[in-house]
GROMACS .gro file of C-alpha atoms in nm:
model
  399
    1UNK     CA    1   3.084  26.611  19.804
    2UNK     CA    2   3.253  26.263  19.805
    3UNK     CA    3   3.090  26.183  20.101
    4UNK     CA    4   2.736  26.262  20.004
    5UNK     CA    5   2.788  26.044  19.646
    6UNK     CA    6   2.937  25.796  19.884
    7UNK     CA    7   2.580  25.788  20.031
    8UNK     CA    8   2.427  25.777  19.733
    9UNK     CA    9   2.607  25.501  19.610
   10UNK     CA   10   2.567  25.255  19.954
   11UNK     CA   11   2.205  25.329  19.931
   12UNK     CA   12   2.175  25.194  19.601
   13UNK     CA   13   2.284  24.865  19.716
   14UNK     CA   14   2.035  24.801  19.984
   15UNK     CA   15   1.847  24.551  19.716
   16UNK     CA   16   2.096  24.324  19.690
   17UNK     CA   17   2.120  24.043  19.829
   18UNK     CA   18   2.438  24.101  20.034
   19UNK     CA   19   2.544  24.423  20.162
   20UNK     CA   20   2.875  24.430  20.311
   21UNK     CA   21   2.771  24.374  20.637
   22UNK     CA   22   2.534  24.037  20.564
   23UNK     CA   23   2.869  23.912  20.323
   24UNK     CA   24   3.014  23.854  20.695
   25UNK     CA   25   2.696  23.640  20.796
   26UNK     CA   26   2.842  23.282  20.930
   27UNK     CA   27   2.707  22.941  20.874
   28UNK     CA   28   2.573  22.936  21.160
   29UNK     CA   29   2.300  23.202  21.102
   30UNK     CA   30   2.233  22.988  20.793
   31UNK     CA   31   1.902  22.804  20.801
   32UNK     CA   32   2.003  22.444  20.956
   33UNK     CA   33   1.786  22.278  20.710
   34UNK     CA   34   2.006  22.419  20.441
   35UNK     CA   35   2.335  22.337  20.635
   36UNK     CA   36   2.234  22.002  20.610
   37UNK     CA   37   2.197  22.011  20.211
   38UNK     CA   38   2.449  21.904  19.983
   39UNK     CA   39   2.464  22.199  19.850
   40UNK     CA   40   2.530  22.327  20.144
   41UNK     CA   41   2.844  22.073  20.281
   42UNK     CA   42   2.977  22.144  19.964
   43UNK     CA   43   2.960  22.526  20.045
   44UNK     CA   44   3.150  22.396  20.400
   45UNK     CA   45   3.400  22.156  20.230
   46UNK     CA   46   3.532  22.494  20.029
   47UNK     CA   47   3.533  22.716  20.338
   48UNK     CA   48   3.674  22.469  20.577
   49UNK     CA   49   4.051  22.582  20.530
   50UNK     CA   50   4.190  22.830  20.735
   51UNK     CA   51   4.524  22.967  20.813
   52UNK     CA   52   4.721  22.768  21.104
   53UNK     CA   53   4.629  22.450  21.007
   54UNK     CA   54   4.829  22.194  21.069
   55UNK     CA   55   4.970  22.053  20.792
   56UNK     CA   56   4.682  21.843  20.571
   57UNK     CA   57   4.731  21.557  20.331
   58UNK     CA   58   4.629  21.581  19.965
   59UNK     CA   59   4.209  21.602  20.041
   60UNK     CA   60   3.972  21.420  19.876
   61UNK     CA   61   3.857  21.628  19.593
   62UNK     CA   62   3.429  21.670  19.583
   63UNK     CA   63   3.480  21.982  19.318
   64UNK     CA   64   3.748  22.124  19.136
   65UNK     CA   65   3.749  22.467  19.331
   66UNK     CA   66   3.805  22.318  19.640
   67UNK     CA   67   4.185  22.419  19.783
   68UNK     CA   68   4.477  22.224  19.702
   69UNK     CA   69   4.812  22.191  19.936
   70UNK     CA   70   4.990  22.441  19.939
   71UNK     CA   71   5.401  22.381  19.860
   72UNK     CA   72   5.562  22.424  20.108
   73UNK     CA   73   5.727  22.786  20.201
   74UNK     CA   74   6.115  22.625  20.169
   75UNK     CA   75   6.241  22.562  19.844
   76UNK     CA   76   6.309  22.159  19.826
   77UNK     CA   77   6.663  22.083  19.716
   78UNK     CA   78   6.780  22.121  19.356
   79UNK     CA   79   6.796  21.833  19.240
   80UNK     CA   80   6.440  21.782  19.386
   81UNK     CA   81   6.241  22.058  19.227
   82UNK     CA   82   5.984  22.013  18.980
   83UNK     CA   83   6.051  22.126  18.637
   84UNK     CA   84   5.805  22.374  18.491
   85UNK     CA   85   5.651  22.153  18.210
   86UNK     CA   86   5.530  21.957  18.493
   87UNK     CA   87   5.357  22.234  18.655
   88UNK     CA   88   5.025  22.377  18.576
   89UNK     CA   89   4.906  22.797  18.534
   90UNK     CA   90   4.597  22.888  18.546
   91UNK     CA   91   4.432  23.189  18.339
   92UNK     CA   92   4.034  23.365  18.398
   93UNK     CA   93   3.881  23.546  18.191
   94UNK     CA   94   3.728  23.885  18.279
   95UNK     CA   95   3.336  24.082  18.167
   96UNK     CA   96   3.269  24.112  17.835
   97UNK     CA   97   3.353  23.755  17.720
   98UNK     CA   98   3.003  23.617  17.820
   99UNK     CA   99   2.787  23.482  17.512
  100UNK     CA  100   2.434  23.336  17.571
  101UNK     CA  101   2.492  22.954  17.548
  102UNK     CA  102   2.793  22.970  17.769
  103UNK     CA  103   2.812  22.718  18.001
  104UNK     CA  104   2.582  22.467  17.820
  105UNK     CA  105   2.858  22.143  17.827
  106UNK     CA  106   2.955  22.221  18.125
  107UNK     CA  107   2.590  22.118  18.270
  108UNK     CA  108   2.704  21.770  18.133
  109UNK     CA  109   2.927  21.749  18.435
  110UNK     CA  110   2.751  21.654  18.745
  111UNK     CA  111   3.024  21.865  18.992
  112UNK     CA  112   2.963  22.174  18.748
  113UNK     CA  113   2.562  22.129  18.727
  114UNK     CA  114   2.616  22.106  19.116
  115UNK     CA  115   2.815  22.438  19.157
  116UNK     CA  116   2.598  22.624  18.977
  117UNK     CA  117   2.311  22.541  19.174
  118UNK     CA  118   2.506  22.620  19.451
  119UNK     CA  119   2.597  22.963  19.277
  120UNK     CA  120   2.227  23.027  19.257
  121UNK     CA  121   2.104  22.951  19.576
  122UNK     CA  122   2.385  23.221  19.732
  123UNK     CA  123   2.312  23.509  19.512
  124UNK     CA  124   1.925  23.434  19.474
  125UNK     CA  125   1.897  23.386  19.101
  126UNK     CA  126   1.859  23.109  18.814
  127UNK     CA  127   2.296  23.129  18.715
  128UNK     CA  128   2.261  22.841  18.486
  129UNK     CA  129   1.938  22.980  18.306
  130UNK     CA  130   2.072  23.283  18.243
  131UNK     CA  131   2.419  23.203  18.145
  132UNK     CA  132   2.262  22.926  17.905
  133UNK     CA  133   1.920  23.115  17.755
  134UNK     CA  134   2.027  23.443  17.849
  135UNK     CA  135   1.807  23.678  17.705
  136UNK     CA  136   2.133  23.849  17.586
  137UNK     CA  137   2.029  24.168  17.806
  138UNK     CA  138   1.959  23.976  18.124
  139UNK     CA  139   2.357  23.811  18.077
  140UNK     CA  140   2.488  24.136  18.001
  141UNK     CA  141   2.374  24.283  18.296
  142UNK     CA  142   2.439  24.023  18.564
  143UNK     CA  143   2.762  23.908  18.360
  144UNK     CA  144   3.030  23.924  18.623
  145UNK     CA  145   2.839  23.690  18.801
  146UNK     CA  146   2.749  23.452  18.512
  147UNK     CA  147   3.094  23.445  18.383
  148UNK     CA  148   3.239  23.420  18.737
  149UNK     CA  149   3.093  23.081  18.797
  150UNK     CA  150   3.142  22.987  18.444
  151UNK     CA  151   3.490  22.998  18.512
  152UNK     CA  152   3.500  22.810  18.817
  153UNK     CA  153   3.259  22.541  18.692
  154UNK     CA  154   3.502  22.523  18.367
  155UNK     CA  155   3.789  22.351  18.623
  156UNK     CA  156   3.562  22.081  18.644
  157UNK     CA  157   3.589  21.983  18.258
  158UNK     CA  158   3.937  22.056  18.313
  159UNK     CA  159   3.978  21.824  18.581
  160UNK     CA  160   3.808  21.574  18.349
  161UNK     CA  161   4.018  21.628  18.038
  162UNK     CA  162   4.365  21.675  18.209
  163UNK     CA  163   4.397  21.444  18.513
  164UNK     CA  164   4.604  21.557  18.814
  165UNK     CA  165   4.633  21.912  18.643
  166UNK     CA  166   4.516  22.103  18.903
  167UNK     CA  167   4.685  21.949  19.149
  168UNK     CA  168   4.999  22.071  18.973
  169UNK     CA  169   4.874  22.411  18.960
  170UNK     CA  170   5.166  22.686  19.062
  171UNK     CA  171   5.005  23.041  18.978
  172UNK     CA  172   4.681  23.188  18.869
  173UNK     CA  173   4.586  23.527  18.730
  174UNK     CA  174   4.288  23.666  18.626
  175UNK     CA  175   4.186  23.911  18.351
  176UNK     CA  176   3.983  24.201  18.586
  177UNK     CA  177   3.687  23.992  18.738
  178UNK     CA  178   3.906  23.704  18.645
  179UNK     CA  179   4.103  23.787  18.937
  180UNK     CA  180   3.853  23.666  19.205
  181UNK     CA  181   3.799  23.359  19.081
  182UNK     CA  182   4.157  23.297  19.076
  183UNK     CA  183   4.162  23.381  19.477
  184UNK     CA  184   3.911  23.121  19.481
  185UNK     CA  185   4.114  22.860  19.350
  186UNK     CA  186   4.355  22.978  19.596
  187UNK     CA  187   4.147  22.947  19.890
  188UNK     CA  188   4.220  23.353  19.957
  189UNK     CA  189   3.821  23.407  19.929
  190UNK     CA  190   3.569  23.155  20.012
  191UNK     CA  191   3.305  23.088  19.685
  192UNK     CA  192   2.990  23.255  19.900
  193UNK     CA  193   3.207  23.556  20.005
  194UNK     CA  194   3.310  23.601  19.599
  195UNK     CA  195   2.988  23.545  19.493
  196UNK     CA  196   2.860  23.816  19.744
  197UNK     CA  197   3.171  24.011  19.666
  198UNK     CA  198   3.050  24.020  19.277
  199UNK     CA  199   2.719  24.050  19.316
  200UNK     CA  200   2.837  24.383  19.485
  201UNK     CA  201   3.077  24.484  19.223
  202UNK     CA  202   2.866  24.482  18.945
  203UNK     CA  203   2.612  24.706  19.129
  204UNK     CA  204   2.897  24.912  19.272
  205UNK     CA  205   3.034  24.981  18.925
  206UNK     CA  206   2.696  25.040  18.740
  207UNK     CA  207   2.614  25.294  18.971
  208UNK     CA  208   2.933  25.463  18.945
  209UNK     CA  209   2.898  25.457  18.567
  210UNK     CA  210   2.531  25.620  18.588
  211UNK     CA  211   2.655  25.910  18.822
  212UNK     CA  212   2.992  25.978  18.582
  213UNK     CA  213   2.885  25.836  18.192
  214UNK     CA  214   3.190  25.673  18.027
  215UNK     CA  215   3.336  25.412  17.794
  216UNK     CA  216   3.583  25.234  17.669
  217UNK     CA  217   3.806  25.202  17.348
  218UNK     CA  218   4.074  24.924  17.223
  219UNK     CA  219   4.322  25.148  17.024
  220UNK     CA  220   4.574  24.923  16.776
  221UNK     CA  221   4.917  25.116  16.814
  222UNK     CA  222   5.197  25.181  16.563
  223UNK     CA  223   5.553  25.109  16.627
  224UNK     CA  224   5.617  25.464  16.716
  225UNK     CA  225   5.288  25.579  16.878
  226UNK     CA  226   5.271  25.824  17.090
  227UNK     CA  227   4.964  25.707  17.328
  228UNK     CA  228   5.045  25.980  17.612
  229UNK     CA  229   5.041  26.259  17.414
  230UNK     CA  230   4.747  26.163  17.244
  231UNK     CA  231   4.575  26.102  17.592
  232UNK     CA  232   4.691  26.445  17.736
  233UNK     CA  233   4.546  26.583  17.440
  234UNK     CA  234   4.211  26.441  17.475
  235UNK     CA  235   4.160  26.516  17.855
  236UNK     CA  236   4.270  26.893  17.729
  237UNK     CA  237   4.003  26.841  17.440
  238UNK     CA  238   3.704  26.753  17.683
  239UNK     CA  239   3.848  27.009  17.932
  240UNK     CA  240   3.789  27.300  17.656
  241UNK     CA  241   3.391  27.170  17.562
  242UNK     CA  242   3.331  27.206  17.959
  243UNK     CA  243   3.459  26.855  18.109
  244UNK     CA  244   3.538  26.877  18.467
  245UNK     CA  245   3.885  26.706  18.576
  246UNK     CA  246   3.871  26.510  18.265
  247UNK     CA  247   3.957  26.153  18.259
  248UNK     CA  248   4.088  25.987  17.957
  249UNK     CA  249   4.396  25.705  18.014
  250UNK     CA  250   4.472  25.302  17.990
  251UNK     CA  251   4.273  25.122  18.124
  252UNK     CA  252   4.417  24.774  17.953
  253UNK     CA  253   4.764  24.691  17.907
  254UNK     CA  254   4.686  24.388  17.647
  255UNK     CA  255   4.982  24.316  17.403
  256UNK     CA  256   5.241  24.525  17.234
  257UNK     CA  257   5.050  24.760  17.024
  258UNK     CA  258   4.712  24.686  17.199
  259UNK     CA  259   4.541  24.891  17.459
  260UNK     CA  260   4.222  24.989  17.576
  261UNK     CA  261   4.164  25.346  17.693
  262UNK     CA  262   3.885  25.481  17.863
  263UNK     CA  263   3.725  25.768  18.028
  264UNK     CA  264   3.502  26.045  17.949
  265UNK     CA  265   3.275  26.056  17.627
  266UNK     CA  266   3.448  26.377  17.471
  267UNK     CA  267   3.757  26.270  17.534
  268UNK     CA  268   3.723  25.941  17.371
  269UNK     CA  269   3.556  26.068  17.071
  270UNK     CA  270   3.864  26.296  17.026
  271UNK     CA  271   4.106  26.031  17.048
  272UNK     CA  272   3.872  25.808  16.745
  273UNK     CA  273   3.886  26.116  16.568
  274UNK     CA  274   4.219  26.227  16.626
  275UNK     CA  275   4.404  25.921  16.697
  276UNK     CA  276   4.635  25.894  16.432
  277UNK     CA  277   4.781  26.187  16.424
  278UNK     CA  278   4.948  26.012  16.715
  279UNK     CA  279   4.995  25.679  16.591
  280UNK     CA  280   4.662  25.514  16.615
  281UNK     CA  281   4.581  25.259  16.339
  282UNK     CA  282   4.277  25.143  16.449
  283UNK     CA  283   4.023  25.181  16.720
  284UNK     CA  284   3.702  25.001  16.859
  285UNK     CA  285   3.464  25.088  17.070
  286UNK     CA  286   3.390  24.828  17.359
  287UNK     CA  287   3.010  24.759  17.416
  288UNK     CA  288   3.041  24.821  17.796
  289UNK     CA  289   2.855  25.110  18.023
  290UNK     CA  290   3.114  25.285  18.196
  291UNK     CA  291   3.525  25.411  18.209
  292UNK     CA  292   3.643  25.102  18.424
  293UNK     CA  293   3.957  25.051  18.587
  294UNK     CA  294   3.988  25.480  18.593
  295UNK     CA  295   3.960  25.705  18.884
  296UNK     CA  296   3.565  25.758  18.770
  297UNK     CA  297   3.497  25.413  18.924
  298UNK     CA  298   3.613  25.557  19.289
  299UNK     CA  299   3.293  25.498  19.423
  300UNK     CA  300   3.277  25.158  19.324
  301UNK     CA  301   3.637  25.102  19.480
  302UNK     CA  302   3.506  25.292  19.786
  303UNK     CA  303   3.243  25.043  19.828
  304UNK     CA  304   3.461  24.732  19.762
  305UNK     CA  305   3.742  24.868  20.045
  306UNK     CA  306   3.420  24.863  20.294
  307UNK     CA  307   3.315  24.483  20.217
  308UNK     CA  308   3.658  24.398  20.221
  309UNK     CA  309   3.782  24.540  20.512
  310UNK     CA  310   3.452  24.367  20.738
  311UNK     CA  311   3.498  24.054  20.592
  312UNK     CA  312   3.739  23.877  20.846
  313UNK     CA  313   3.879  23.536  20.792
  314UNK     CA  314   3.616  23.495  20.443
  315UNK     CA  315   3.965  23.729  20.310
  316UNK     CA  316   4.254  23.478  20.359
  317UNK     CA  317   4.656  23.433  20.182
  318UNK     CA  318   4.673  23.241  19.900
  319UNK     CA  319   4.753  22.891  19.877
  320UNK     CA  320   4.906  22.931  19.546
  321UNK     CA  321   5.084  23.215  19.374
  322UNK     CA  322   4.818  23.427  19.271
  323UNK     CA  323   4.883  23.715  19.005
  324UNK     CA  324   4.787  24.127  19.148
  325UNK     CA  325   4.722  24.207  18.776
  326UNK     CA  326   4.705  24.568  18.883
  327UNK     CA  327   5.047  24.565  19.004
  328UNK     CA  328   5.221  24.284  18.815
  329UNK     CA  329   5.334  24.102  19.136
  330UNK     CA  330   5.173  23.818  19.337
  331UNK     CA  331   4.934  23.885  19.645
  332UNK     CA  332   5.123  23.853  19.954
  333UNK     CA  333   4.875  23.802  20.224
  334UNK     CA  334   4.539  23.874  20.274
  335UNK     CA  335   4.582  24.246  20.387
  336UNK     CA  336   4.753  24.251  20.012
  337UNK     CA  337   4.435  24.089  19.878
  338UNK     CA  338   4.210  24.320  20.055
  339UNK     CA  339   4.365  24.645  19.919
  340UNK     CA  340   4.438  24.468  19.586
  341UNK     CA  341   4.121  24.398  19.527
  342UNK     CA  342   3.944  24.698  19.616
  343UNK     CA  343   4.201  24.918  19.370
  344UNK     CA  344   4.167  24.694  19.095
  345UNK     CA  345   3.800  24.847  18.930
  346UNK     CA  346   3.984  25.192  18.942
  347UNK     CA  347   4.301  25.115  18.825
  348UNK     CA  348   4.459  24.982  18.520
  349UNK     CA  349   4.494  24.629  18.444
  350UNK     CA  350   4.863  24.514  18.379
  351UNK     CA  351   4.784  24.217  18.170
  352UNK     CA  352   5.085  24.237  17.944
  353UNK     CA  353   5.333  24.333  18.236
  354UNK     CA  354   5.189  24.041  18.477
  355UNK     CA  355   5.227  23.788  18.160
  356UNK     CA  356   5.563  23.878  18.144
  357UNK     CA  357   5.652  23.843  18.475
  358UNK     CA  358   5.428  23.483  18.542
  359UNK     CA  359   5.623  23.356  18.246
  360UNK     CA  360   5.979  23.511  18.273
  361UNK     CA  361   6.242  23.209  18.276
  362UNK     CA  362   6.584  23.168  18.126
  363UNK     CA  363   6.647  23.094  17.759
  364UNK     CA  364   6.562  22.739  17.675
  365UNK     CA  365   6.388  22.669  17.964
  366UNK     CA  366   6.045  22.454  17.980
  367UNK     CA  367   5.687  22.645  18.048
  368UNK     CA  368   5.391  22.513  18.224
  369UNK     CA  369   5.098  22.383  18.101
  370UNK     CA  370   4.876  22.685  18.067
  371UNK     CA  371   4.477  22.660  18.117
  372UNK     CA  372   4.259  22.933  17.982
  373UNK     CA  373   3.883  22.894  18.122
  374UNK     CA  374   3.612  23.014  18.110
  375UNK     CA  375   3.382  23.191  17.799
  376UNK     CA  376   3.604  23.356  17.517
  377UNK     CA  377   3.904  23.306  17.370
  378UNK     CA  378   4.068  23.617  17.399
  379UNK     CA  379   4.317  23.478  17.715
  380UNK     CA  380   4.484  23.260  17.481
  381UNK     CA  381   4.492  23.531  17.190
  382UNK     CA  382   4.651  23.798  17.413
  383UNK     CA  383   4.915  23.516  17.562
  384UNK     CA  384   5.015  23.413  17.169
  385UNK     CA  385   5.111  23.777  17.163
  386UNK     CA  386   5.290  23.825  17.465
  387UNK     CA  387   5.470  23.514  17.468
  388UNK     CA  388   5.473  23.256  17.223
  389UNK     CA  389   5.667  22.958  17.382
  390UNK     CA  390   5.399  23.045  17.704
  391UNK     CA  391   5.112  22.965  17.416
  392UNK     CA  392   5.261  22.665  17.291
  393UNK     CA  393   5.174  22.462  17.622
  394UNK     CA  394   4.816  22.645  17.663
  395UNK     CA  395   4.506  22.505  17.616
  396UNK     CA  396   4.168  22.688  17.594
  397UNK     CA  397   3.875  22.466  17.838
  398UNK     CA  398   3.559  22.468  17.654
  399UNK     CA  399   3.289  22.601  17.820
   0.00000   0.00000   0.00000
């Protein structure tokens, strides 16, 4: 049965325009006029790192998502290590903080106008237009995309705004989707490959969602909630009104006293109507069209472990300390980024736990200068709750 839905599934992608197989295509294969482009050099300049290098010095910079140095693997002496207010964090949002307008300043910026071209000529679509006049259904549906390159083309204002900020840059995380374009600030995925990589996702995920119907709900938790028992009892619920292996679980670890559930319809209605018998104050419905991060986006992760696994040296260890927020640990290499990656749309994201690792430090110690980017604010709201002293040095990049 798994294998026949698999089927289903990879036939639904033949449209797009990369299938796992064509996200391995080299430059070479590339039409030379458009190697010759600027566009194209830039696409080069971003790709050109790979793993046993020799040592480089500090490159010169053409666009702010180009790789930086890494430190180097042996700690320097005491006395000689930077202190973390002069180091630099970096934060992504995820889908659902798009808004039609988005990305509108950062056309201002020559580099950013520049990447998004670039963006568009990759996945074969207008990113700009759609990101800046929407229609609101057109961004909604190609929104991992659209806030994807957002994000990235939001470093550029930051690089702008906060000189030699990014060179100082020590960790990056991302919120879901967020997550690959913090591997391409860290040179683990080149921008084409993530691009492709997205482009993939979103159609991955959608058809998931239209073979197993499901949503999502942000549930506001008393002190002494009992959020297990009321998910047990809601998979029970939807397993009595003729659910099969009914899913209902977190999805989003936020903040204390914030999560977002999500699984089957019947089992989410329960827990709206239900919920505080078990300690729910408050819940919301998320406008989104599927259970994501749960075990009904399996064929979506199924898909992702195929692209991943054929895409060679476009998969590569990051430069920087870049944030697993599925597991609350750094990537380790690129077979860590591979599996990482694939897991993440059926699995929960650890935002709260990763936040409290990235910023874990001794009492009175300094924090880093924390950029959110990207559309939305909610990156800053949910650090202000995790950790205040973290928010104190953040600052949200207008997009």
């Amino acid at each position: 049965m798994q294998k026949v839905r698999m089927q289903r599934i990879i036939r639904a992608y033949r449209t797009l325009p990369a299938i796992p197989s064509q996200i391995r295509r080299s430059s070479q294969n590339i039409d030379e006029e458009k190697q010759k482009s600027p566009l194209r050099r830039l696409l080069d300049d971003a790709s050109s790192f790979s793993e046993g290098e020799q040592e480089a010095t500090e490159p010169e910079l053409r666009w702010a998502t180009q790789p930086y140095v890494a430190r180097p693997k042996t700690a320097p002496p005491v006395e000689e290590r930077v202190q973390p207010r002069d180091t630099a964090v970096l934060l992504f949002p995820g889908q659902g903080s798009q808004w039609v307008g988005m990305g509108r300043r950062l056309l201002e910026i020559p580099a950013a106008k520049e990447l998004y071209e670039l963006a568009s000529s990759i996945v074969g679509w207008d990113v700009a237009r759609v990101c800046v006049s929407g229609p609101e259904d057109e961004l909604s549906r190609r929104c991992q995309t659209a806030v994807l390159v957002t994000a990235l083309a939001a470093l550029e204002r930051a690089r702008d705004e906060r000189p030699g900020a990014l060179q100082r840059v020590r960790a990056v995380a991302g919120f879901s989707l967020g997550e690959i374009a913090a591997l391409v600030f860290a040179d683990a995925l080149s921008l084409e490959f993530a691009l492709r990589l997205v482009e993939l996702r979103a159609a991955a995920m959608a058809a998931a969602a239209a073979e197993r119907p499901g949503g999502m709900l942000t549930v506001w938790l008393a002190p002494d909630a009992n959020i297990k028992h009321a998910l047990l009892r809601a998979r029970e619920h939807a397993a009595e009104r003729g659910v099969l292996d009914p899913v209902c679980q977190v999805a989003n670890y936020l903040y204390p006293g914030c999560k977002v559930v999500a699984g089957d319809e019947e089992a989410l209605r329960f827990v709206e109507r239900a919920g505080a018998t078990f300690g729910v104050r408050r819940a919301a419905r998320l406008r989104v069209g599927g259970a994501f991060h749960t075990p009904l986006m399996a064929p979506a992760e199924s898909a992702l472990r195929a692209a991943l696994e054929s895409a060679g040296a476009e998969v590569r260890g990051p430069r920087v300390a870049a944030w697993c927020a599925g597991e609350a640990r750094p990537y380790r290499d690129a077979r860590h980024v591979r599996r990482g990656l694939a897991r993440h749309v059926a699995a929960p994201v650890r935002w709260e736990q990763t936040l409290h690792a990235m910023y874990a430090r001794e009492r009175g110690a300094s924090f880093p200068l924390t950029l959110a980017l990207g559309p939305g604010a909610a990156l800053r709201s949910t650090l202000r709750q995790v950790n205040a002293r973290a928010w104190d040095s953040s600052l949200q990049v207008d997009v």
